[in-house]
Coordinates of C-alpha atoms in Angstrom, one line a residue:
Chain A
M1 CA -4.1 20.9 14.9
K2 CA -2.9 24.2 13.7
L3 CA -5.3 26.9 12.5
L4 CA -3.9 26.7 9.1
T5 CA -4.9 23.0 9.0
H6 CA -8.3 23.8 10.3
N7 CA -8.8 26.2 7.5
L8 CA -8.5 23.4 5.1
L9 CA -10.7 20.9 6.8
S10 CA -14.3 20.3 5.8
S11 CA -16.8 17.8 7.0
H12 CA -17.6 15.0 4.6
V13 CA -20.6 13.7 6.3
R14 CA -23.1 12.4 3.8
G15 CA -25.2 15.2 2.3
V16 CA -23.4 18.0 3.9
G17 CA -21.3 19.1 0.9
P18 CA -19.8 22.6 1.1
R19 CA -21.8 23.4 4.1
G20 CA -19.4 21.2 6.0
F21 CA -16.9 24.1 6.2
P22 CA -15.7 25.5 8.4
L23 CA -15.8 23.1 11.3
R24 CA -16.5 24.7 14.7
I25 CA -13.6 24.3 17.1
Q26 CA -14.3 23.5 20.7
A27 CA -10.9 23.5 22.3
T28 CA -10.1 22.3 25.8
E29 CA -6.3 22.6 25.5
I30 CA -4.3 24.7 23.2
R31 CA -0.6 25.4 22.8
V32 CA 1.2 28.4 21.4
S33 CA 4.6 27.6 19.9
P34 CA 7.1 30.0 18.4
V35 CA 7.4 29.9 14.7
D36 CA 10.1 31.6 12.6
F37 CA 8.6 34.5 10.8
N38 CA 8.7 33.9 7.1
P39 CA 7.4 36.8 5.1
D40 CA 7.6 35.0 1.8
F41 CA 5.6 32.1 3.2
V42 CA 3.0 34.3 4.8
T43 CA 2.5 36.5 1.8
R44 CA 1.8 33.5 -0.4
M45 CA -0.3 31.7 2.2
I46 CA -2.8 34.4 2.9
P47 CA -4.6 34.3 -0.5
K48 CA -5.2 30.6 0.0
M49 CA -6.9 31.0 3.3
E50 CA -10.6 31.3 3.9
W51 CA -10.2 34.4 5.9
T52 CA -13.5 34.6 7.6
A53 CA -13.2 31.0 8.7
L54 CA -9.8 31.8 10.1
V55 CA -11.1 34.7 12.1
E56 CA -13.9 32.6 13.4
A57 CA -11.5 29.9 14.5
A58 CA -9.2 32.4 16.1
E59 CA -12.1 33.9 17.9
S60 CA -13.2 30.6 19.2
L61 CA -9.7 30.2 20.7
G62 CA -9.8 33.6 22.3
H63 CA -7.1 35.1 20.2
L64 CA -9.2 37.3 18.1
S65 CA -7.3 40.4 19.0
E66 CA -4.3 39.0 17.3
L67 CA -6.0 39.0 13.9
P68 CA -7.5 41.7 11.8
Q69 CA -11.1 41.2 10.8
Q70 CA -10.4 42.3 7.3
L71 CA -7.3 41.9 5.3
A72 CA -5.3 45.0 5.8
E73 CA -1.9 46.4 5.5
G74 CA 0.6 44.6 7.6
Y75 CA -1.6 41.5 7.9
E76 CA 1.4 39.4 7.0
K77 CA 2.8 39.7 10.5
D78 CA -0.3 38.3 11.9
E79 CA -0.2 35.3 9.7
E80 CA 2.2 33.5 11.9
F81 CA -0.7 33.0 14.1
L82 CA -1.8 30.4 11.6
R83 CA 1.2 28.3 12.5
K84 CA 1.7 29.2 16.1
V85 CA -1.4 28.2 17.8
E86 CA -2.2 24.5 18.0
V87 CA -5.3 22.9 19.4
V88 CA -4.1 20.0 21.4
E89 CA -7.4 18.7 22.8
G90 CA -10.9 19.4 21.7
T91 CA -13.4 18.7 19.0
L92 CA -14.3 19.8 15.6
Q93 CA -18.0 20.0 14.9
C94 CA -19.6 19.8 11.5
P95 CA -21.7 22.9 11.2
E96 CA -24.4 21.2 9.2
S97 CA -24.7 17.7 10.8
G98 CA -23.4 18.4 14.2
R99 CA -21.1 15.4 14.0
L100 CA -18.1 15.7 16.3
F101 CA -14.5 14.9 15.2
P102 CA -12.1 14.5 18.1
I103 CA -8.7 16.2 18.4
S104 CA -6.5 14.2 20.6
R105 CA -2.8 14.9 21.4
G106 CA -2.9 17.5 18.6
I107 CA -4.2 15.1 16.0
P108 CA -7.7 15.4 14.6
N109 CA -9.4 12.1 13.7
M110 CA -11.6 12.7 10.6
L111 CA -12.6 9.1 10.0
L112 CA -16.3 8.5 9.4
S113 CA -18.2 5.3 9.5
D114 CA -19.5 4.0 6.3
E115 CA -23.0 5.0 7.2
E116 CA -22.0 8.6 7.9
A117 CA -19.8 9.1 4.9
T118 CA -20.9 10.2 1.5
S119 CA -21.2 7.1 -0.8
Chain B
M1 CA 10.4 -34.9 7.2
Q2 CA 13.9 -33.8 6.8
E3 CA 15.7 -32.1 9.5
T4 CA 17.3 -29.0 8.3
P5 CA 20.4 -27.5 9.9
G6 CA 18.9 -24.2 9.5
D7 CA 16.3 -24.9 12.1
S8 CA 18.3 -23.4 14.9
L9 CA 18.9 -20.3 13.0
C10 CA 15.4 -19.4 12.3
P11 CA 13.1 -21.8 14.0
K12 CA 10.0 -19.8 13.1
Y13 CA 10.9 -19.9 9.5
C14 CA 11.5 -23.5 9.6
M15 CA 8.1 -24.1 11.2
L16 CA 6.7 -22.5 8.2
G17 CA 9.1 -24.3 6.0
R18 CA 8.7 -27.7 7.4
P19 CA 6.7 -30.1 5.4
R20 CA 3.5 -31.2 6.9
A21 CA 1.7 -34.3 6.3
P22 CA -1.6 -33.4 4.9
E23 CA -3.4 -34.7 7.9
T24 CA -1.7 -32.1 10.1
I25 CA -3.2 -29.3 8.1
S26 CA -6.7 -29.3 9.1
P27 CA -9.0 -28.1 6.4
G28 CA -11.3 -27.0 9.1
F29 CA -9.5 -23.9 9.9
L30 CA -9.5 -22.9 6.3
G31 CA -13.2 -22.6 6.5
R32 CA -15.9 -24.6 5.0
F33 CA -15.4 -23.1 1.6
Y34 CA -12.0 -24.5 0.8
S35 CA -10.2 -27.7 0.4
V36 CA -6.6 -28.3 0.8
I37 CA -4.5 -30.2 -1.6
T38 CA -0.9 -31.0 -0.8
P39 CA 1.6 -32.8 -2.9
R40 CA 3.4 -35.8 -1.5
T41 CA 7.0 -36.0 -2.3
S42 CA 9.6 -37.8 -0.3
W43 CA 12.4 -35.4 -0.9
W44 CA 10.3 -32.3 -0.4
S45 CA 11.5 -30.3 2.5
G46 CA 9.5 -27.2 1.9
P47 CA 6.2 -26.4 3.3
A48 CA 3.1 -28.0 2.0
V49 CA 1.8 -26.5 -1.1
L50 CA -1.7 -25.4 -0.5
L51 CA -4.2 -25.0 -3.1
L52 CA -7.3 -23.5 -1.9
T53 CA -10.4 -24.0 -4.0
P54 CA -13.7 -22.8 -2.9
A55 CA -16.3 -25.4 -2.6
S56 CA -19.0 -22.8 -3.1
Q57 CA -18.7 -20.1 -5.6
S58 CA -21.9 -18.5 -4.8
L59 CA -20.8 -16.7 -1.7
R60 CA -21.6 -13.1 -2.3
M61 CA -20.3 -10.2 -0.5
D62 CA -20.7 -6.5 -1.2
S63 CA -18.0 -4.0 -1.4
E64 CA -17.4 -4.4 2.3
A65 CA -15.2 -7.3 1.3
A66 CA -12.7 -4.8 -0.1
A67 CA -12.8 -2.8 3.1
Q68 CA -12.5 -6.0 5.1
L69 CA -9.5 -7.2 3.1
E70 CA -7.8 -3.9 3.6
R71 CA -8.6 -3.8 7.2
Q72 CA -7.0 -7.1 7.8
H73 CA -4.1 -6.9 5.5
V74 CA -3.2 -3.3 5.4
H75 CA -4.6 -1.4 8.4
E76 CA -4.2 -4.0 11.1
V77 CA -0.7 -4.9 9.9
Y78 CA 0.5 -1.3 10.0
E79 CA -1.2 -0.6 13.3
S80 CA 0.3 -3.7 14.8
T81 CA 3.8 -3.0 13.5
A82 CA 4.0 0.7 13.9
A83 CA 5.9 0.4 17.1
Y84 CA 8.8 -1.3 15.3
F85 CA 9.4 1.8 13.3
S86 CA 9.1 4.5 15.8
D87 CA 12.8 4.8 16.1
L88 CA 13.7 4.6 12.5
Q89 CA 14.5 7.7 10.5
G90 CA 13.7 7.4 6.9
K91 CA 15.5 8.9 4.0
A92 CA 13.3 10.5 1.5
W93 CA 13.0 9.0 -1.9
P94 CA 15.0 11.3 -4.2
R95 CA 12.4 12.0 -6.8
V96 CA 9.8 12.7 -4.1
R97 CA 12.2 15.0 -2.4
Q98 CA 12.8 16.9 -5.5
F99 CA 9.1 17.2 -6.2
L100 CA 8.7 18.7 -2.8
L101 CA 11.6 21.0 -3.0
E102 CA 10.3 22.4 -6.3
Q103 CA 7.2 23.7 -4.7
K104 CA 7.0 27.5 -4.2
P105 CA 7.4 28.9 -0.8
G106 CA 4.1 29.3 0.9
S107 CA 2.6 26.3 -0.9
L108 CA 0.2 24.0 0.8
I109 CA 1.2 20.4 0.4
A110 CA -0.6 17.2 1.4
D111 CA 1.1 13.9 2.0
I112 CA -1.9 11.5 1.7
G113 CA -0.6 8.4 3.4
C114 CA 2.2 10.0 5.2
G115 CA 3.0 7.2 7.6
T116 CA 5.5 8.4 10.1
G117 CA 6.1 11.6 8.2
K118 CA 9.2 11.1 6.3
Y119 CA 8.3 13.6 3.7
L120 CA 6.8 16.0 6.0
R121 CA 10.2 17.3 6.9
V122 CA 11.3 18.1 3.4
N123 CA 11.3 21.8 2.5
S124 CA 10.7 24.2 5.4
Q125 CA 9.3 26.9 3.0
V126 CA 6.1 25.2 2.5
F127 CA 3.2 24.1 4.7
K128 CA 3.0 20.3 4.8
L129 CA 0.0 18.4 6.1
G130 CA 0.2 14.7 6.4
C131 CA -2.6 12.3 6.8
D132 CA -2.9 8.6 7.3
Y133 CA -5.4 5.9 8.1
C134 CA -3.2 4.4 10.8
G135 CA -3.4 6.2 14.1
P136 CA -0.2 4.8 15.6
L137 CA 1.9 5.9 12.6
V138 CA 0.3 9.4 12.7
D139 CA 1.2 9.6 16.4
I140 CA 4.8 8.9 15.5
A141 CA 4.8 11.6 12.9
H142 CA 3.2 14.1 15.3
S143 CA 5.8 13.3 17.9
K144 CA 8.4 14.4 15.4
G145 CA 6.8 17.7 15.0
C146 CA 4.7 17.1 11.9
E147 CA 1.2 18.5 11.3
V148 CA -0.9 15.4 10.8
L149 CA -4.4 14.0 11.0
V150 CA -6.1 10.7 10.7
C151 CA -8.4 10.2 7.8
D152 CA -9.4 8.0 4.9
N153 CA -7.9 8.5 1.4
L154 CA -11.3 7.6 0.0
R155 CA -13.0 10.4 1.9
L156 CA -10.6 13.2 2.3
P157 CA -11.8 15.8 4.8
F158 CA -10.6 18.7 2.9
R159 CA -12.3 21.4 1.0
D160 CA -12.0 21.4 -2.8
R161 CA -8.9 22.7 -4.4
S162 CA -7.1 23.4 -1.2
F163 CA -3.6 22.1 -1.9
D164 CA -1.0 23.3 -4.2
A165 CA 0.7 19.9 -4.4
I166 CA -0.1 16.4 -3.2
I167 CA 2.1 13.3 -2.8
S168 CA 0.8 9.7 -2.6
I169 CA 3.9 7.5 -2.0
G170 CA 3.3 3.8 -1.9
V171 CA -0.3 4.2 -0.9
I172 CA -2.9 3.4 -3.4
H173 CA -1.5 0.0 -4.2
H174 CA -3.0 -1.1 -0.9
F175 CA -6.5 -0.7 -2.2
S176 CA -8.0 -3.9 -3.2
T177 CA -10.3 -3.0 -6.0
A178 CA -9.9 -0.8 -9.1
Q179 CA -12.9 1.2 -7.9
R180 CA -11.2 2.1 -4.6
R181 CA -7.9 2.9 -6.2
T182 CA -9.7 5.2 -8.7
R183 CA -11.7 6.8 -5.9
A184 CA -8.5 7.5 -4.0
V185 CA -7.0 9.3 -6.9
Q186 CA -10.3 11.2 -7.6
E187 CA -10.4 12.4 -4.1
M188 CA -6.8 13.6 -4.3
A189 CA -7.6 15.4 -7.6
R190 CA -10.6 17.0 -5.9
V191 CA -8.6 18.6 -3.2
L192 CA -5.8 19.7 -5.6
A193 CA -5.8 23.3 -6.7
P194 CA -6.0 24.1 -10.4
G195 CA -2.5 24.1 -11.7
G196 CA -1.3 22.1 -8.8
R197 CA 0.6 18.9 -9.2
I198 CA 0.3 15.4 -7.7
M199 CA 3.0 12.7 -7.5
I200 CA 1.9 9.1 -7.1
Y201 CA 4.2 6.2 -6.4
V202 CA 2.9 2.6 -6.6
W203 CA 4.7 -0.8 -6.7
A204 CA 5.2 -2.0 -10.3
M205 CA 4.4 -5.4 -11.4
E206 CA 7.3 -5.2 -13.7
K207 CA 10.7 -4.5 -12.2
N208 CA 13.5 -4.5 -14.7
H209 CA 13.2 -8.0 -16.1
R210 CA 11.3 -9.4 -13.2
H211 CA 7.7 -9.3 -12.2
F212 CA 5.1 -10.7 -10.1
D213 CA 3.0 -13.4 -11.7
K214 CA -0.1 -11.7 -10.7
Q215 CA -1.1 -8.3 -9.6
D216 CA -2.7 -9.0 -6.3
V217 CA -0.1 -10.1 -3.8
F218 CA -0.1 -11.0 -0.2
I219 CA 3.2 -10.6 1.5
P220 CA 3.7 -12.0 4.9
W221 CA 6.4 -11.2 7.3
N222 CA 7.2 -12.1 10.8
P223 CA 8.6 -9.3 12.9
A224 CA 9.7 -11.6 15.6
L225 CA 12.4 -13.0 13.4
C226 CA 13.8 -9.6 13.1
S227 CA 14.0 -8.6 16.7
Q228 CA 17.7 -9.4 16.7
F229 CA 18.2 -6.9 13.9
L230 CA 16.4 -4.0 15.4
A231 CA 19.6 -2.5 16.5
E232 CA 21.3 -3.0 13.3
P233 CA 22.2 0.2 11.6
V234 CA 20.2 0.6 8.5
P235 CA 21.6 2.9 5.8
S236 CA 18.3 4.2 4.8
G237 CA 15.9 2.7 7.2
Q238 CA 12.5 4.1 7.0
K239 CA 9.4 4.3 8.7
H240 CA 6.5 2.2 8.2
V241 CA 3.4 3.4 6.7
C242 CA 0.0 2.4 7.6
G243 CA -3.3 1.8 6.1
Q244 CA -3.6 3.1 2.7
L245 CA -0.4 4.8 3.0
R246 CA 2.6 3.3 1.6
V247 CA 6.2 3.4 1.4
A248 CA 8.3 4.3 -1.5
P249 CA 11.1 2.2 -2.5
E250 CA 14.3 2.5 -0.8
S251 CA 17.8 3.3 -1.9
P252 CA 19.8 0.2 -2.3
P253 CA 21.7 -1.0 0.7
Q254 CA 25.1 -2.6 0.4
H255 CA 25.3 -6.3 0.4
P256 CA 23.2 -7.0 3.5
T257 CA 23.6 -10.3 5.0
C258 CA 21.0 -12.9 5.1
S259 CA 19.5 -13.4 8.5
V260 CA 19.1 -17.0 7.9
C261 CA 22.5 -18.2 6.7
G262 CA 24.5 -15.2 7.5
Y263 CA 26.0 -15.0 4.1
P264 CA 26.2 -11.8 2.2
M265 CA 23.5 -11.7 -0.3
C266 CA 25.3 -12.0 -3.4
L267 CA 22.6 -11.6 -5.9
Q268 CA 24.6 -12.7 -8.9
K269 CA 25.1 -16.1 -7.5
R270 CA 21.6 -16.7 -6.7
Q271 CA 20.8 -18.4 -9.9
E272 CA 23.4 -21.0 -9.7
S273 CA 23.1 -21.9 -6.1
Q274 CA 19.4 -22.0 -5.7
R275 CA 19.1 -25.3 -4.1
S276 CA 21.9 -24.9 -1.7
H277 CA 20.5 -22.5 0.7
S278 CA 21.9 -22.7 4.2
L279 CA 18.9 -24.6 5.3
D280 CA 20.5 -27.5 3.7
G281 CA 23.7 -26.7 5.4
S282 CA 25.7 -26.2 2.2
G283 CA 25.7 -22.5 2.8
T284 CA 26.2 -21.1 -0.6
P285 CA 26.0 -17.4 -0.4
S286 CA 22.9 -17.1 -2.4
C287 CA 20.6 -16.6 0.3
C288 CA 17.1 -15.4 0.9
G289 CA 17.8 -12.3 -1.0
K290 CA 15.7 -9.4 -0.2
L291 CA 12.1 -9.7 0.1
A292 CA 9.5 -7.7 -1.6
E293 CA 9.6 -5.3 1.2
V294 CA 13.1 -4.2 0.3
K295 CA 11.6 -2.0 -2.3
D296 CA 9.7 -0.2 0.3
E297 CA 10.7 3.1 1.5
D298 CA 10.9 1.6 4.9
S299 CA 12.8 -1.3 3.4
G300 CA 15.9 -0.3 5.3
F301 CA 14.2 -1.9 8.1
Y302 CA 12.4 -4.2 5.9
N303 CA 15.7 -5.4 4.5
I304 CA 16.0 -6.9 7.8
L305 CA 12.5 -7.8 8.2
G306 CA 12.3 -9.0 4.7
R307 CA 14.6 -11.8 5.5
S308 CA 11.9 -13.2 7.6
F309 CA 9.8 -13.5 4.6
R310 CA 9.7 -16.9 3.2
S311 CA 6.8 -16.8 0.9
W312 CA 4.2 -14.7 -0.4
F313 CA 1.1 -15.6 -2.3
F314 CA -1.0 -14.3 -5.0
S315 CA -4.7 -14.0 -5.1
R316 CA -7.3 -13.4 -7.6
S317 CA -8.2 -9.8 -7.3
L318 CA -11.6 -8.9 -6.0
D319 CA -12.4 -7.3 -9.3
E320 CA -11.8 -10.6 -11.1
C321 CA -14.1 -12.3 -8.8
T322 CA -16.7 -9.7 -9.5
L323 CA -16.4 -10.0 -13.2
K324 CA -16.6 -13.7 -12.9
E325 CA -19.8 -13.4 -11.0
Q326 CA -21.2 -11.1 -13.5
A327 CA -20.2 -13.2 -16.5
E328 CA -21.9 -16.1 -14.9
K329 CA -25.0 -14.2 -14.3
A330 CA -24.9 -13.1 -17.9
G331 CA -24.9 -16.7 -18.9
H332 CA -21.5 -16.9 -20.3
A333 CA -19.9 -20.2 -20.6
T334 CA -18.4 -20.9 -17.2
E335 CA -15.6 -22.9 -18.5
E336 CA -14.1 -19.7 -19.5
W337 CA -13.6 -19.1 -15.8
A338 CA -11.4 -21.1 -13.6
P339 CA -13.1 -21.7 -10.3
C340 CA -11.9 -19.0 -8.0
H341 CA -8.5 -20.0 -6.7
P342 CA -8.1 -17.2 -4.3
V343 CA -4.8 -18.2 -2.8
S344 CA -1.8 -20.2 -3.6
L345 CA 0.8 -20.4 -1.0
Q346 CA 4.1 -20.6 -2.6
P347 CA 6.4 -22.9 -0.7
S348 CA 9.4 -21.4 0.9
K349 CA 11.7 -23.9 -0.6
L350 CA 10.9 -22.7 -4.0
H351 CA 11.4 -19.2 -2.9
H352 CA 14.9 -20.0 -2.1
L353 CA 15.2 -21.6 -5.3
D354 CA 13.6 -18.7 -6.9
L355 CA 15.2 -15.9 -5.1
G356 CA 13.7 -13.6 -7.5
D357 CA 10.4 -14.2 -5.8
Q358 CA 11.6 -12.5 -2.8
E359 CA 13.0 -9.4 -4.4
P360 CA 11.2 -8.3 -7.4
L361 CA 10.9 -4.9 -6.0
S362 CA 14.4 -4.6 -4.9
E363 CA 16.0 -2.0 -7.0
E364 CA 19.5 -2.9 -6.4
Q365 CA 19.1 -6.1 -8.4
D366 CA 19.2 -4.5 -11.7
G367 CA 19.8 -6.9 -14.4
A368 CA 19.5 -9.9 -12.1
I369 CA 17.1 -12.6 -12.3
D370 CA 13.6 -12.4 -13.5
P371 CA 11.4 -14.0 -10.9
G372 CA 8.8 -14.8 -13.4
F373 CA 11.1 -16.9 -15.4
I374 CA 12.8 -18.4 -12.5
Q375 CA 9.6 -19.4 -11.0
T376 CA 8.7 -21.2 -14.1
T377 CA 12.1 -22.8 -14.3
E378 CA 12.1 -23.9 -10.8
W379 CA 8.7 -25.2 -10.8
Q380 CA 9.6 -27.3 -13.7
S381 CA 12.8 -28.6 -12.2
V382 CA 11.2 -29.6 -9.0
P383 CA 10.4 -33.3 -9.4
G384 CA 7.2 -34.5 -8.1
V385 CA 5.6 -31.1 -8.1
L386 CA 3.2 -30.6 -10.8
R387 CA 2.8 -27.2 -12.1
P388 CA 0.4 -25.5 -14.3
L389 CA 1.4 -24.8 -17.8
P390 CA 1.5 -21.2 -18.6
G391 CA -1.7 -20.0 -20.2
V392 CA -3.5 -23.2 -19.8
S393 CA -5.0 -22.8 -16.5
H394 CA -8.5 -21.9 -17.5
K395 CA -9.7 -25.1 -16.0
G396 CA -9.7 -25.2 -12.3
T397 CA -10.0 -28.9 -12.4
Q398 CA -6.7 -29.0 -14.3
N399 CA -5.1 -27.3 -11.4
E400 CA -6.6 -29.7 -9.0
Q401 CA -5.5 -32.6 -10.9
Q402 CA -2.0 -31.3 -11.0
G403 CA -2.2 -30.8 -7.3
G404 CA 0.3 -28.1 -7.2
C405 CA 0.5 -24.5 -6.7
F406 CA -0.9 -22.5 -9.5
L407 CA 1.3 -19.7 -10.5
R408 CA -0.9 -18.0 -13.0
Q409 CA -4.4 -18.3 -14.1
S410 CA -6.3 -16.8 -16.9
T411 CA -9.4 -15.1 -16.0
V412 CA -10.9 -12.6 -18.3
G413 CA -9.4 -13.9 -21.5
Q414 CA -6.0 -12.7 -21.9
S415 CA -6.5 -9.4 -20.2
C416 CA -5.9 -10.5 -16.7
R417 CA -2.9 -12.6 -17.5
S418 CA 0.3 -11.8 -16.0
A419 CA 2.3 -9.5 -18.1
Y420 CA 5.5 -10.9 -19.4
P421 CA 8.6 -9.2 -20.5
G422 CA 8.1 -6.6 -22.9
G423 CA 5.5 -5.1 -20.7
G424 CA 3.6 -4.1 -23.8
E425 CA 0.5 -5.8 -22.9
K426 CA -2.3 -3.4 -23.0
L427 CA -4.4 -2.7 -20.1
D428 CA -7.3 -4.8 -21.2
T429 CA -8.6 -5.1 -17.7
S430 CA -9.7 -1.5 -18.1
Q431 CA -12.0 -2.6 -20.8
D432 CA -13.6 -5.0 -18.4
W433 CA -14.0 -2.4 -15.8
K434 CA -15.7 -0.2 -18.3
R435 CA -18.1 -2.9 -19.3
T436 CA -19.2 -3.6 -15.8
S437 CA -20.9 -1.3 -13.6
L438 CA -19.4 -0.9 -10.2
P439 CA -18.9 -4.0 -8.4
P440 CA -21.7 -5.7 -6.9
P441 CA -21.1 -8.8 -4.8
F442 CA -18.3 -11.1 -5.4
I443 CA -16.6 -14.0 -3.9
S444 CA -15.3 -13.4 -0.5
L445 CA -11.7 -12.9 -1.0
A446 CA -11.4 -11.4 2.4
A447 CA -12.5 -14.6 3.9
T448 CA -9.9 -16.3 1.9
M449 CA -7.3 -14.1 3.1
S450 CA -8.2 -14.4 6.7
T451 CA -8.0 -18.1 6.4
G452 CA -4.7 -17.7 4.6
A453 CA -3.4 -15.8 7.5
S454 CA -4.9 -18.3 9.9
Q455 CA -3.1 -20.9 7.9
L456 CA 0.2 -19.3 8.3
E457 CA -0.4 -18.9 12.0
A458 CA -1.4 -22.4 12.3
L459 CA 1.9 -23.3 10.7
G460 CA 3.5 -21.6 13.6
S461 CA 4.6 -18.5 11.9
K462 CA 3.1 -15.4 13.3
A463 CA 3.0 -13.5 10.1
F464 CA 1.6 -10.2 9.2
I465 CA 0.3 -10.3 5.7
R466 CA 0.1 -7.2 3.7
Y467 CA -1.9 -6.8 0.6
Y468 CA -0.6 -5.1 -2.5
H469 CA -2.0 -4.6 -5.9
V470 CA 1.0 -4.1 -8.1
F471 CA 0.5 -2.0 -11.1
R472 CA 1.2 -2.9 -14.7
E473 CA 3.0 -0.6 -17.0
G474 CA 0.5 2.0 -18.1
E475 CA -2.2 1.0 -15.6
L476 CA -1.9 4.0 -13.4
C477 CA -1.8 6.4 -16.3
H478 CA -4.8 4.7 -17.8
L479 CA -6.7 5.1 -14.6
L480 CA -6.0 8.8 -14.6
K481 CA -6.8 9.3 -18.2
Q482 CA -10.0 7.3 -18.0
Y483 CA -11.4 8.3 -14.6
V484 CA -9.7 11.5 -13.5
P485 CA -10.0 13.8 -16.5
E486 CA -9.2 16.9 -14.5
L487 CA -5.7 15.6 -14.2
Q488 CA -3.2 15.9 -17.0
V489 CA -0.5 13.3 -16.8
L490 CA 2.9 15.0 -17.1
S491 CA 5.2 12.0 -16.7
S492 CA 5.3 8.3 -15.9
I493 CA 8.4 6.4 -15.2
N494 CA 9.5 3.3 -13.6
D495 CA 11.6 4.3 -10.6
H496 CA 13.3 1.3 -9.2
G497 CA 10.4 -0.9 -9.5
N498 CA 7.8 1.7 -8.8
W499 CA 5.6 3.5 -11.2
C500 CA 6.0 7.2 -10.6
V501 CA 3.4 9.4 -12.1
V502 CA 3.2 13.1 -12.0
A503 CA 0.0 14.9 -13.0
E504 CA -1.2 18.4 -13.0
K505 CA -4.7 19.6 -12.4
K506 CA -6.1 21.4 -15.4
P507 CA -7.1 24.9 -14.7
G508 CA -10.8 25.7 -14.6
L509 CA -12.1 22.1 -14.5
M510 CA -14.3 21.2 -11.7
A511 CA -13.4 18.1 -9.8
H512 CA -15.6 15.0 -9.9

């Protein structure tokens, strides 16, 4: 799971609503892969991100120093971080309900049981 | 029983295809709710025709029946068969490719029902996220470098308005009720950004001049028959999709050969040589034709697999059963309703006679036979097999008396009848959906389907049976207009037997 993906994910446990974002990452294994720098991509991507959540996520992975706290000049170069870092093993936790979603072999499983899901 | 020379070629098929004396088909395994009626004809070398009629119509199930049906006939099938597709590389469906390539650099794109990720490798300038219900398929996509996750189309784990574009290719036709299909689209609309576009592909009921008789179809296939073909180069073989995800139709292959008779599938000759399939040894090159799966995106492989299909069967939709229940409760005259005939197993023999049955979704058969018509013709020309007259089958007892497969049945007046050429039939079913509140209990079709599957297995054919709800012309557009007002339909076309709809999220409207 890449941080860009994480920035889009929200818990859909019943009753949680918008408080299901962002999910808290507890990573036990991460991987950093090289990504071709694509300024056009990055420039367009940034406005779509929930920046605070991105910073929190990066912090939880110990890479906070690679990202600015606030959007600033030159942030574009840091955006590759969105695509470079991947959580391979770990969990995503709903901040409201505490429900854990597993990440296994890089793939989050966001399935809920019928009882848990919003009807 | 007749010996058929084709036995040695495809024994599993022939086990399915062999006639059975009624006493060898134990009603017991079909469950206590159904009885089995088989015709007796001396010349008949096809499988027994099974008409399942519920003894009790009062079995009620909640909406879990829909989930159950999908679990058995979508998810489990894809999970079980994912391994067959891990080595296949699919070619993207052109229109979908184009849609993806048109997205601006830096766009966020979701492939809801991505399967093994065929579309996740189109356009490196955008960020693509795939999701699928089927873990094994998602694993395959991830192994190819795709960013993917496992989730449910009905409950997308994304925040509102997150994606610039969404594709849903061959997915929502796996949902077994109108409510679920609608919910799937509503969820995708929710996570689409204002001004963003969505492209949806579903199997069409009408395909050129051919169509399924009914909209709810169960399509079996036996992968074991195709093991010999796994190494066969497939021009546009694709990956399989799982769960709610589905495959788009495939580009036409060139004259594939029939796995049964070895003859090239010369579609033009089907009509004239219907009775002379290789099983009889006469070997006219009008063979099995492609099966419904050919239309799939992964049909390159399914072309091969498809030859293992020998029959599919229709069912009453879960929605119809619900409406029937409600009408009964409302005190409507029950003779308007046929007893729920959930399944009719169409005999393989007839499928060879009616090759159109096996390929309504195959796009390379433009201008060829209309399965709807051929079915009727063939039924009528088969001595000893009674068939229901079109439009008459209101009375279940009539079907029983006929003792044959029913091909079509009227349910809610005209509105649920199969569309016939012209395709101009209005989507009256939508009216019914509007009248009723969301489905309460209905007859357990899932149970039916499980017994249907058991039945096939009992006949010796290990068949995976997939469920599809094929869409009528205008049905998907109507669904959007009626239930997803935040989407503006931009286009709707029939692309090789699929309805392809593109819609845009209106700016400023909140999602449902």
